[in-house]
PDB file of C-alpha atoms in Angstrom:
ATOM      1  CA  UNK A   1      -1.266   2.255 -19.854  1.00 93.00           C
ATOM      2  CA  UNK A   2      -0.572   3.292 -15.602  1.00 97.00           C
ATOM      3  CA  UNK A   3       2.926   3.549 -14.592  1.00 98.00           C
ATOM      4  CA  UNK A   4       3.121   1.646 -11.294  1.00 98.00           C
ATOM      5  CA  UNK A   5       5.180   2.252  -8.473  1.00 98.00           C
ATOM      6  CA  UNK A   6       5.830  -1.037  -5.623  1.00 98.00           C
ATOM      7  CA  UNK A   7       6.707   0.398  -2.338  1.00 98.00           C
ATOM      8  CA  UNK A   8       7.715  -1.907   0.138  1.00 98.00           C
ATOM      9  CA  UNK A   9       8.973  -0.554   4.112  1.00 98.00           C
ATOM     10  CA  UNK A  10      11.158  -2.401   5.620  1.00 98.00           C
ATOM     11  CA  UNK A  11      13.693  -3.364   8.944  1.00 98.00           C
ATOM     12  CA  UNK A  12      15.881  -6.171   8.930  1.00 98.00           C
ATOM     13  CA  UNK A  13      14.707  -8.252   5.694  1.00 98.00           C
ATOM     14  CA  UNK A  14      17.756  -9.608   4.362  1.00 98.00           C
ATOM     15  CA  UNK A  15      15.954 -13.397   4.492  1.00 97.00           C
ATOM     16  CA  UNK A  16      12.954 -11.814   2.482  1.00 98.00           C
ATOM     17  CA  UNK A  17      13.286  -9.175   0.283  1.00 98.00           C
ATOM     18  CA  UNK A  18      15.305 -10.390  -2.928  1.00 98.00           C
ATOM     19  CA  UNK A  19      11.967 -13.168  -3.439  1.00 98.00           C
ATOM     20  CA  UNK A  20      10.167  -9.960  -2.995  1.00 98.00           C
ATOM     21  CA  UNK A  21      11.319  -7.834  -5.184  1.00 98.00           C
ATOM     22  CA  UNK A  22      12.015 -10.442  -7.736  1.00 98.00           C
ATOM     23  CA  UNK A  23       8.148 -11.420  -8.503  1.00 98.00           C
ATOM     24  CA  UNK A  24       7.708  -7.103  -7.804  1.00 98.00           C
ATOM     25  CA  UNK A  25      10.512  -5.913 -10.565  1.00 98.00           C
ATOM     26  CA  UNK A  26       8.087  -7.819 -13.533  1.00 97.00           C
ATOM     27  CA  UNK A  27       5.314  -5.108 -13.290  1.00 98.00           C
ATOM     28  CA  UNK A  28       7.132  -2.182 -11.569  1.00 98.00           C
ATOM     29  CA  UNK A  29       8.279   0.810 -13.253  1.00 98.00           C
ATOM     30  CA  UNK A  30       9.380   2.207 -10.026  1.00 98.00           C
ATOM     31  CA  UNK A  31      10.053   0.225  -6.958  1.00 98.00           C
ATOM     32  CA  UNK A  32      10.767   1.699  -3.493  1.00 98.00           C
ATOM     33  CA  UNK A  33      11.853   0.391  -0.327  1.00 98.00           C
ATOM     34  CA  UNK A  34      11.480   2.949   2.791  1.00 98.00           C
ATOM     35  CA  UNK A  35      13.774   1.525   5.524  1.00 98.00           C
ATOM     36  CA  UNK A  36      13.611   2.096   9.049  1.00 98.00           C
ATOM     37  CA  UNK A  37      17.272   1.574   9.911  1.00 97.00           C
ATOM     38  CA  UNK A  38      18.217  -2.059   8.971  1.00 98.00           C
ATOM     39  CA  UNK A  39      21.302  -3.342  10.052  1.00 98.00           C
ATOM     40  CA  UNK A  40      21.707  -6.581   8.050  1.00 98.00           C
ATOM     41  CA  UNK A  41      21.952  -6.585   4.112  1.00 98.00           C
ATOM     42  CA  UNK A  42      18.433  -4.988   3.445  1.00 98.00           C
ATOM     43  CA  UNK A  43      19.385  -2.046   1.804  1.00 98.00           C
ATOM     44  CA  UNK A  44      22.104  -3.694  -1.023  1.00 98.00           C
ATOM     45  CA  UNK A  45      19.640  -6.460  -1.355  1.00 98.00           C
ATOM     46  CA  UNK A  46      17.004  -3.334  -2.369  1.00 98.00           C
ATOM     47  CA  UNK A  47      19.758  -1.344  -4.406  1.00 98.00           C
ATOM     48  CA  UNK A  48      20.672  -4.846  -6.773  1.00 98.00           C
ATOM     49  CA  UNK A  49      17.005  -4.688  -7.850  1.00 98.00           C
ATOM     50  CA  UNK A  50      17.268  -0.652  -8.763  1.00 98.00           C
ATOM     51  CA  UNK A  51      15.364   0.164  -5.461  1.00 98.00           C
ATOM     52  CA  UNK A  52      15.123   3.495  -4.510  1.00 98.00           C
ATOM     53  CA  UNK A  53      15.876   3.269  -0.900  1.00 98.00           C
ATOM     54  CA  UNK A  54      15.109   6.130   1.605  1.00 98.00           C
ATOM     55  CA  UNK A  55      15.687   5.864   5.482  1.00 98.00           C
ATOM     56  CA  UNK A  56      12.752   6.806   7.520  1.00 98.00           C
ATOM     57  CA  UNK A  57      12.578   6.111  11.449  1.00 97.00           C
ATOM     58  CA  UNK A  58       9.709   3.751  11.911  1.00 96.00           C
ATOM     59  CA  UNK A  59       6.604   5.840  13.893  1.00 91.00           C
ATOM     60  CA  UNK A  60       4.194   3.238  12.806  1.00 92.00           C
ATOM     61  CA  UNK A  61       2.789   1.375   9.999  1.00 95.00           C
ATOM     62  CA  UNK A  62       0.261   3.363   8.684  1.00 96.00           C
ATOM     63  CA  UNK A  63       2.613   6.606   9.305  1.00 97.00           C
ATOM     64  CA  UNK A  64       5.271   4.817   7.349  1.00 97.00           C
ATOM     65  CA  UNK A  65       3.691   3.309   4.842  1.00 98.00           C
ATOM     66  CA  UNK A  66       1.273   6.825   3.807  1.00 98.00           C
ATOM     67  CA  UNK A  67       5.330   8.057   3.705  1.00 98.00           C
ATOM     68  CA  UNK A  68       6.352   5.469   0.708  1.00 98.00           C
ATOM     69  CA  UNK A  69       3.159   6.294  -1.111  1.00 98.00           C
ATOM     70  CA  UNK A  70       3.996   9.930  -0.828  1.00 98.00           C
ATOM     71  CA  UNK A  71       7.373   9.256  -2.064  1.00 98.00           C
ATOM     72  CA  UNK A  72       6.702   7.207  -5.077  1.00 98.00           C
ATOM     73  CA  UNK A  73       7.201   7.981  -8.503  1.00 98.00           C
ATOM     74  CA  UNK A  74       3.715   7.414  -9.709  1.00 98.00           C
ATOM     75  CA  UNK A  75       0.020   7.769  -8.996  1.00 98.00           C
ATOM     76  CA  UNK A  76      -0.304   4.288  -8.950  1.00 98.00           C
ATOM     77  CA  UNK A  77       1.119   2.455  -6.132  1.00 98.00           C
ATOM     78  CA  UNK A  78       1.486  -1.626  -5.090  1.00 98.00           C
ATOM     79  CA  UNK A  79       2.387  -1.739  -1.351  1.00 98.00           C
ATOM     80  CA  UNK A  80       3.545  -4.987   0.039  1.00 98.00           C
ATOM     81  CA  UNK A  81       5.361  -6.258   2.887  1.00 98.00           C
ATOM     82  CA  UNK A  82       8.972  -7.759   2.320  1.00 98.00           C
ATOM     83  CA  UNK A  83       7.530 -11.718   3.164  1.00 98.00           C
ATOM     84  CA  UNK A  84       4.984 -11.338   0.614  1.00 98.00           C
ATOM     85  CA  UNK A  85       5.279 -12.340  -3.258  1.00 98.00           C
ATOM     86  CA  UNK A  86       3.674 -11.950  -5.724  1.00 98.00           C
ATOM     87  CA  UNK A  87       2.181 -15.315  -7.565  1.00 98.00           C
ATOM     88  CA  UNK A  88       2.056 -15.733 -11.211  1.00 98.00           C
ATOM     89  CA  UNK A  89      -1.866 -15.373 -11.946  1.00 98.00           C
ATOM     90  CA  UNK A  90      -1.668 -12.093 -10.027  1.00 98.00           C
ATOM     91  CA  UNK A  91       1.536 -10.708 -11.778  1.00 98.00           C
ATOM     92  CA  UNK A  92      -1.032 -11.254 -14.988  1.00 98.00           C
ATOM     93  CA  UNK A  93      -3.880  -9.808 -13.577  1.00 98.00           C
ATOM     94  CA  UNK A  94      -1.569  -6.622 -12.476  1.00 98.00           C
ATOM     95  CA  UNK A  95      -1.102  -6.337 -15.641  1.00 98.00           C
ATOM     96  CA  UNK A  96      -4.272  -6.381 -17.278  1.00 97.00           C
ATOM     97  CA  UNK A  97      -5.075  -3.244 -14.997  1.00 97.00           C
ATOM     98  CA  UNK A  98      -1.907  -1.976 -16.178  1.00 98.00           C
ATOM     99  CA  UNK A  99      -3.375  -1.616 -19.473  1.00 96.00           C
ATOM    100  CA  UNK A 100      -6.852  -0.464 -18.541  1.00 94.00           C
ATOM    101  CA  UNK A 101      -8.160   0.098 -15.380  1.00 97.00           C
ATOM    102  CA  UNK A 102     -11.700  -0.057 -14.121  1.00 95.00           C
ATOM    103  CA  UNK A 103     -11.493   0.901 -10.895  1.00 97.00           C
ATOM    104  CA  UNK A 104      -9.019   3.561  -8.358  1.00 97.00           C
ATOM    105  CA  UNK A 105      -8.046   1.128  -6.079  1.00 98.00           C
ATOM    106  CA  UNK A 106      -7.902  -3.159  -6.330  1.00 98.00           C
ATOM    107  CA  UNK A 107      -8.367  -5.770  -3.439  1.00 98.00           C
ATOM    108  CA  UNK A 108      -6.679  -9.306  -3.238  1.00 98.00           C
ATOM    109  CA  UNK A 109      -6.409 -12.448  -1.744  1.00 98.00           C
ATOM    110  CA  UNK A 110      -3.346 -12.900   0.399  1.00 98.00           C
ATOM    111  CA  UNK A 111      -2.606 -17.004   1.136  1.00 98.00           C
ATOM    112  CA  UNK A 112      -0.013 -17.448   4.260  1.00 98.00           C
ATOM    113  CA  UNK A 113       2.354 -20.071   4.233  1.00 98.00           C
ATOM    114  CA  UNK A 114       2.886 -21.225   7.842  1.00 98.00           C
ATOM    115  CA  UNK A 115       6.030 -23.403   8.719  1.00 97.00           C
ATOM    116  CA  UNK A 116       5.845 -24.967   4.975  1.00 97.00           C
ATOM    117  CA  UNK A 117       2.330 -25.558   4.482  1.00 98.00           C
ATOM    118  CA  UNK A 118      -0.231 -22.785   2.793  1.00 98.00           C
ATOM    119  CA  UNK A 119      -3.037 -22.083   5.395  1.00 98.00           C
ATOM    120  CA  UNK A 120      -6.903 -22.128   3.393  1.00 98.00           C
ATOM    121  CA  UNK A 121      -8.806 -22.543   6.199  1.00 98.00           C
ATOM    122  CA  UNK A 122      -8.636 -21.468  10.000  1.00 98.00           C
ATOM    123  CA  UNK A 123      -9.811 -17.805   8.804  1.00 98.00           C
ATOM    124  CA  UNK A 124      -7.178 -16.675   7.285  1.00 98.00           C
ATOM    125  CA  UNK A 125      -8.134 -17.618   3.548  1.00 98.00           C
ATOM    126  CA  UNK A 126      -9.015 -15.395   1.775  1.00 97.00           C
ATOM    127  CA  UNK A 127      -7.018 -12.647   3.585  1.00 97.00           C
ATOM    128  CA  UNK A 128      -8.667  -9.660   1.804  1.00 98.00           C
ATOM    129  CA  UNK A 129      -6.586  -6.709   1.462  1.00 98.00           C
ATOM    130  CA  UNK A 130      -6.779  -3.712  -1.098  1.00 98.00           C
ATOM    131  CA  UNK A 131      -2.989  -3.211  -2.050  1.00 98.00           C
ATOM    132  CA  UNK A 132      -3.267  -1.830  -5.596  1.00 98.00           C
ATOM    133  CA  UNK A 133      -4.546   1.904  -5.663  1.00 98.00           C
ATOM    134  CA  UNK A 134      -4.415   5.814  -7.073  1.00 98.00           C
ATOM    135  CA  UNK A 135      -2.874   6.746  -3.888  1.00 98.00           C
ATOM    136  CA  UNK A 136      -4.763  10.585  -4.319  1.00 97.00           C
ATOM    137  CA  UNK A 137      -8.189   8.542  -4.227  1.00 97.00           C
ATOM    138  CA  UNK A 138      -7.027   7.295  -0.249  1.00 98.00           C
ATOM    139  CA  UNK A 139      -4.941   6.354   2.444  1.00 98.00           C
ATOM    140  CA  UNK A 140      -3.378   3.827   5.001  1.00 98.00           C
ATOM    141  CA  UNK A 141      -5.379   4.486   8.300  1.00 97.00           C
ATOM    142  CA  UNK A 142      -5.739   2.556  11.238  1.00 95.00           C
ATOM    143  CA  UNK A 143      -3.812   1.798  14.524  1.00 85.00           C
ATOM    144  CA  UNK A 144      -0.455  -0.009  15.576  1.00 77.00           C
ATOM    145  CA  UNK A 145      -0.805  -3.212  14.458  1.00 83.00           C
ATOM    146  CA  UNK A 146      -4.215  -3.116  12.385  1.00 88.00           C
ATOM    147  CA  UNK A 147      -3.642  -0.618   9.195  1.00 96.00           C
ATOM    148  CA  UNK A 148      -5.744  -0.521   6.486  1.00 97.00           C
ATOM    149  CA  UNK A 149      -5.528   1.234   3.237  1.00 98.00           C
ATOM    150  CA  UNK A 150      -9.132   2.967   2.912  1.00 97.00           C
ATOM    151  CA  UNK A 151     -10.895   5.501  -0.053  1.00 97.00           C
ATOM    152  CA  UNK A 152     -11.519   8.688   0.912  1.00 95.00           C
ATOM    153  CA  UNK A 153     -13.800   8.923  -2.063  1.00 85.00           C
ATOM    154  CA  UNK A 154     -17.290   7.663  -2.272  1.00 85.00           C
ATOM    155  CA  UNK A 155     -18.950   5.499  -3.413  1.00 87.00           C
ATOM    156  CA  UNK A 156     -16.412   3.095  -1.799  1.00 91.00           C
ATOM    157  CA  UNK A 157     -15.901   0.179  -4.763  1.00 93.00           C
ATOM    158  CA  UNK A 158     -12.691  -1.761  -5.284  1.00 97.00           C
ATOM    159  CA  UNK A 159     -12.267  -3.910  -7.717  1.00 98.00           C
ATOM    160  CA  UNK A 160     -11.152  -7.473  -7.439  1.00 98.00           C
ATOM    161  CA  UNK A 161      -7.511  -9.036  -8.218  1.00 98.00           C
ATOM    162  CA  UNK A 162      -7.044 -12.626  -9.662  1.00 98.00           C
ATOM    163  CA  UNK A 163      -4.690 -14.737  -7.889  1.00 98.00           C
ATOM    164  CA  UNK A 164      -2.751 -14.543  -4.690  1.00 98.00           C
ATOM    165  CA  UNK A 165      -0.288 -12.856  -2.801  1.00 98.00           C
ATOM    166  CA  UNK A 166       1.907 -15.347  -1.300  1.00 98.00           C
ATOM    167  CA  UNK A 167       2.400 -14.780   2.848  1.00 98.00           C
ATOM    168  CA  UNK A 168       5.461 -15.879   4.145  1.00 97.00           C
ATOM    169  CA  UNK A 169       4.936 -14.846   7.917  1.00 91.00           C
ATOM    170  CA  UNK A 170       5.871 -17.730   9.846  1.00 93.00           C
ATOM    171  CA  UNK A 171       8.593 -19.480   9.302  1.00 94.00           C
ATOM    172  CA  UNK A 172       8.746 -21.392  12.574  1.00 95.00           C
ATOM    173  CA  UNK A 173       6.715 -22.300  15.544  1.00 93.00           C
ATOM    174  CA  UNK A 174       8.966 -20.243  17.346  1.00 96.00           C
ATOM    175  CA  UNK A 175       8.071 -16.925  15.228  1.00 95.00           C
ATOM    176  CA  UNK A 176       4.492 -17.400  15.365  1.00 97.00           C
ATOM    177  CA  UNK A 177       4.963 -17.389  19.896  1.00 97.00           C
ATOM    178  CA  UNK A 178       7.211 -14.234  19.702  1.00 96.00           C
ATOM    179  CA  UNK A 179       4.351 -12.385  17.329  1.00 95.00           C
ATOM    180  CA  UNK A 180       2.287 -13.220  19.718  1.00 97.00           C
ATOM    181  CA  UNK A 181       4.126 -12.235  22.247  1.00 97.00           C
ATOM    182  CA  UNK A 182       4.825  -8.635  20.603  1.00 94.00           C
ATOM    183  CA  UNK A 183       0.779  -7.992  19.271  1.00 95.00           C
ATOM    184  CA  UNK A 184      -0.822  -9.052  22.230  1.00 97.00           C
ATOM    185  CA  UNK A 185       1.458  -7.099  24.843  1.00 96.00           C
ATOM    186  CA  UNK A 186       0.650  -3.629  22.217  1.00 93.00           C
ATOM    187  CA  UNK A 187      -3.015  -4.712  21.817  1.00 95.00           C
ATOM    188  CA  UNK A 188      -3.509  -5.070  25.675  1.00 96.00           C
ATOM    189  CA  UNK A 189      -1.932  -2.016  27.052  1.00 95.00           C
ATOM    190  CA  UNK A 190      -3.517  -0.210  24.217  1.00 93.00           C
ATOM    191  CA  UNK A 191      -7.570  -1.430  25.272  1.00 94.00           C
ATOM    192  CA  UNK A 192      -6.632  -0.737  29.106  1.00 94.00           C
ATOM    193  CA  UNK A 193      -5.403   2.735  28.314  1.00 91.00           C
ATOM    194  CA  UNK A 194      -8.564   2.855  26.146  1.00 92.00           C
ATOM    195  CA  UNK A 195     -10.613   1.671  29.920  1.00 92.00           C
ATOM    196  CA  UNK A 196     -11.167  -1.591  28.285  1.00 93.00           C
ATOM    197  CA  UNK A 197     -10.904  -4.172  31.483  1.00 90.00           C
ATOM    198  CA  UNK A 198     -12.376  -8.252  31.053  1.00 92.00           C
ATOM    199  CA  UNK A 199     -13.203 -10.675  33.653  1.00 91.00           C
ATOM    200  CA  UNK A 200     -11.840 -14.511  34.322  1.00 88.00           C
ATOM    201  CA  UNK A 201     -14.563 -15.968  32.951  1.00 92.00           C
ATOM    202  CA  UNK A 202     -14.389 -14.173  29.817  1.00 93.00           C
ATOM    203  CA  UNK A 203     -10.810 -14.780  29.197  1.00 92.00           C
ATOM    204  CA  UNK A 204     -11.399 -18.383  29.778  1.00 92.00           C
ATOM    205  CA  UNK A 205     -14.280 -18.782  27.368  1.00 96.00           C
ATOM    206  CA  UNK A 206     -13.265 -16.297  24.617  1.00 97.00           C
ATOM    207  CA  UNK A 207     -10.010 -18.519  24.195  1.00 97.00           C
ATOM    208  CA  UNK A 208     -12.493 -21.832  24.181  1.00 97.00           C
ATOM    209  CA  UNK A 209     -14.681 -19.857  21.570  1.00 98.00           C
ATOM    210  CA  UNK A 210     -11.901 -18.815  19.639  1.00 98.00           C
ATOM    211  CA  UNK A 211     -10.785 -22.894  19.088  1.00 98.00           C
ATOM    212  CA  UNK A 212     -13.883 -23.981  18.038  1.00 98.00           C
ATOM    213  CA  UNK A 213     -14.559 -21.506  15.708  1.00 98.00           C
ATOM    214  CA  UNK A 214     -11.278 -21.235  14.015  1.00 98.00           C
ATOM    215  CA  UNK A 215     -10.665 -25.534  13.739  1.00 98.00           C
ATOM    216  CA  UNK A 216     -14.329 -26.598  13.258  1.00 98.00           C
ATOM    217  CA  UNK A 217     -16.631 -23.838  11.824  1.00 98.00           C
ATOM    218  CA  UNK A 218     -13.798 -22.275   9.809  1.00 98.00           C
ATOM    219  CA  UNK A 219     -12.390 -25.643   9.077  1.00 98.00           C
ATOM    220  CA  UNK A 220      -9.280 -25.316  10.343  1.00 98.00           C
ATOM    221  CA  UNK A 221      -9.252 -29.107  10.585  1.00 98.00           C
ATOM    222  CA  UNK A 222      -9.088 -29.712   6.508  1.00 98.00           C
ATOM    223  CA  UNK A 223      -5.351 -27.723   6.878  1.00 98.00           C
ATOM    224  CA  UNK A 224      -4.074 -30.645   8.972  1.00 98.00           C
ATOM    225  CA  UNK A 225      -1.193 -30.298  11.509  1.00 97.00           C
ATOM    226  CA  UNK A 226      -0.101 -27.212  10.566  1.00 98.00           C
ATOM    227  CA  UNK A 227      -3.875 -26.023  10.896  1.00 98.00           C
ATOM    228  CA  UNK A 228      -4.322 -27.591  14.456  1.00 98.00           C
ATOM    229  CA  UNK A 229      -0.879 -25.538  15.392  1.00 97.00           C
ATOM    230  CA  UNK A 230      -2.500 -22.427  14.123  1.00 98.00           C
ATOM    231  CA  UNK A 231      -5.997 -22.638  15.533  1.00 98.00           C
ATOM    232  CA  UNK A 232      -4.410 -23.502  18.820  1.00 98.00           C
ATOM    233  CA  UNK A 233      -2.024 -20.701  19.084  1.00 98.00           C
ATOM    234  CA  UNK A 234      -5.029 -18.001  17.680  1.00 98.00           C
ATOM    235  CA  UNK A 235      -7.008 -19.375  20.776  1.00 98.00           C
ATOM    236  CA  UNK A 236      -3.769 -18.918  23.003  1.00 98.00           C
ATOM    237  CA  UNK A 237      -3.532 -15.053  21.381  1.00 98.00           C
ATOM    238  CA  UNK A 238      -6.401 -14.675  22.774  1.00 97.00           C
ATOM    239  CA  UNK A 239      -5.897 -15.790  26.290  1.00 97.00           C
ATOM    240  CA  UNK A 240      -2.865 -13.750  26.205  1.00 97.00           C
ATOM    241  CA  UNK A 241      -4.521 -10.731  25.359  1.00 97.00           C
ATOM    242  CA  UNK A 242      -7.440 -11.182  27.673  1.00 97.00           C
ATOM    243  CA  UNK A 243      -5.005 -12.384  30.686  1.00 96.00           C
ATOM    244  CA  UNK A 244      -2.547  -9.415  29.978  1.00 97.00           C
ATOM    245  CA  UNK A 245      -6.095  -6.721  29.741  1.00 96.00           C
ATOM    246  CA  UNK A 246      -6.953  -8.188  33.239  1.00 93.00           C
ATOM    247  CA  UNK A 247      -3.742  -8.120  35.001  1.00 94.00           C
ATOM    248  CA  UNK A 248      -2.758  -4.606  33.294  1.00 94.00           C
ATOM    249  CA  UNK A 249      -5.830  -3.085  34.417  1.00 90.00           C
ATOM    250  CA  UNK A 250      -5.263  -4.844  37.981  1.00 91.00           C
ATOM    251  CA  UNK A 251      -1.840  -2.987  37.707  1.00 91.00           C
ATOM    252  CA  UNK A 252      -3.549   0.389  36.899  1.00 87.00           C
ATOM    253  CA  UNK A 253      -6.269   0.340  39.668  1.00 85.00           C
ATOM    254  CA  UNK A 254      -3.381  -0.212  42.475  1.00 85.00           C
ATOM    255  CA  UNK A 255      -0.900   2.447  41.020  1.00 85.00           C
ATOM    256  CA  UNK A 256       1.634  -0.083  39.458  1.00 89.00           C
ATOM    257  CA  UNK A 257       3.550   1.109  36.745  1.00 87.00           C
ATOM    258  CA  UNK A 258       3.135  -1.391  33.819  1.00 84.00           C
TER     259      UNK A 258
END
């Protein structure tokens, strides 16, 4: 039988982390929460579970997060994000690889809950990420806002998790506009420094194509309301991004700092 180590980094996730670390504690024999300078209750929330905490200034996702892995306990690690849980069927399948693994690192299926209602449509179900892993057999890689964790070994095969690990991202309309807000302003001034510039017409249609393909060929539509208000704020994402590429490489041509 593995010993497992949860590492979860964190800033500010007093609402989130006991639900966390609660579902987390049943198949952790080490858990670890790398904190980036919270200011709420974060860290006594993480010590009343018997976290480990250790302060780390945030320099990035993947930079923090290959930090907690280095800094667990064990071989094995479980990273998650303080609004994610884990469900029952996956706690079980956990620990079935607990007792015998097949594979060095395990992808699952992550289900968001979005204002109250659990999004299976729209594209984001099944949200495929590998989370369970020898953390010697890879890494997190990846840039600002997109990290991954990836083998370094080949053949690259992952094995498959039963069950889901619950996402609770958006709480409110409101929080869905300011993560917007946040990821498209880094995405943007990260593709114009990267020469990346997009016309009007472009930024018109790619927000057009991004509707239809999120509500109707992704079914978006079977997810009701709540699925409407997602499809139409992924197609708004994207006219942010594509507006703010245009006017920041407008800015750049002309000598405007940005």
């Amino acid at each position: 039988m593995i010993n497992l180590s949860v590492v979860v980094i964190t800033l500010n996730e007093e609402k989130n982390l006991a639900r966390c670390l609660a579902a987390a504690k049943v198949i952790a024999d080490d858990i670890l929460v790398v904190d980036s300078g919270s200011t709420d209750a974060t860290v006594a929330i993480a010590e009343s579970f018997g976290a480990r905490v250790l302060v780390e200034p945030f320099k990035g996702y993947v930079t923090q997060k290959n930090f907690a892995d280095a800094h667990a306990l064990h071989d094995w690690v479980l990273s998650i994000d303080a609004d994610e849980v884990l469900s029952p069927e996956l706690i079980s399948s956990i620990q079935q690889i607990k007792n015998e693994p097949q594979q060095v690192a395990y992808e699952l299926k992550r289900l968001t809950n979005y204002c109250g209602h659990w999004i299976k449509h729209c594209g984001w179900y099944p949200d495929k990420k590998v989370r369970l892993y020898q953390r010697s057999k890879g890494a997190w890689i990846g840039d600002q806002i997109h990290e991954s964790w990836e083998l370094t070994t080949t053949p690259k095969n992952y094995g498959k998790l039963q069950g889901d690990l619950l996402h609770y991202s958006y709480p409110s309309f409101s929080d869905h506009l300011k993560q917007i807000e946040k990821f498209t302003e880094i995405m943007s001034r990260r593709d114009v420094a990267n020469g990346k510039k997009v016309s009007i017409l472009k930024t018109i249609f790619a927000a057009k194509w991004k509707f239809i393909q999120s509500y109707f060929l992704k079914l978006g539509f079977l997810d009701g309301y709540a699925g409407f208000q997602v499809c139409l704020l992924s197609s708004f994402a994207t006219y942010m991004k594509y507006s703010k590429i245009h006017q920041y490489h407008q800015f750049k041509k002309k000598g405007i700092e940005y």
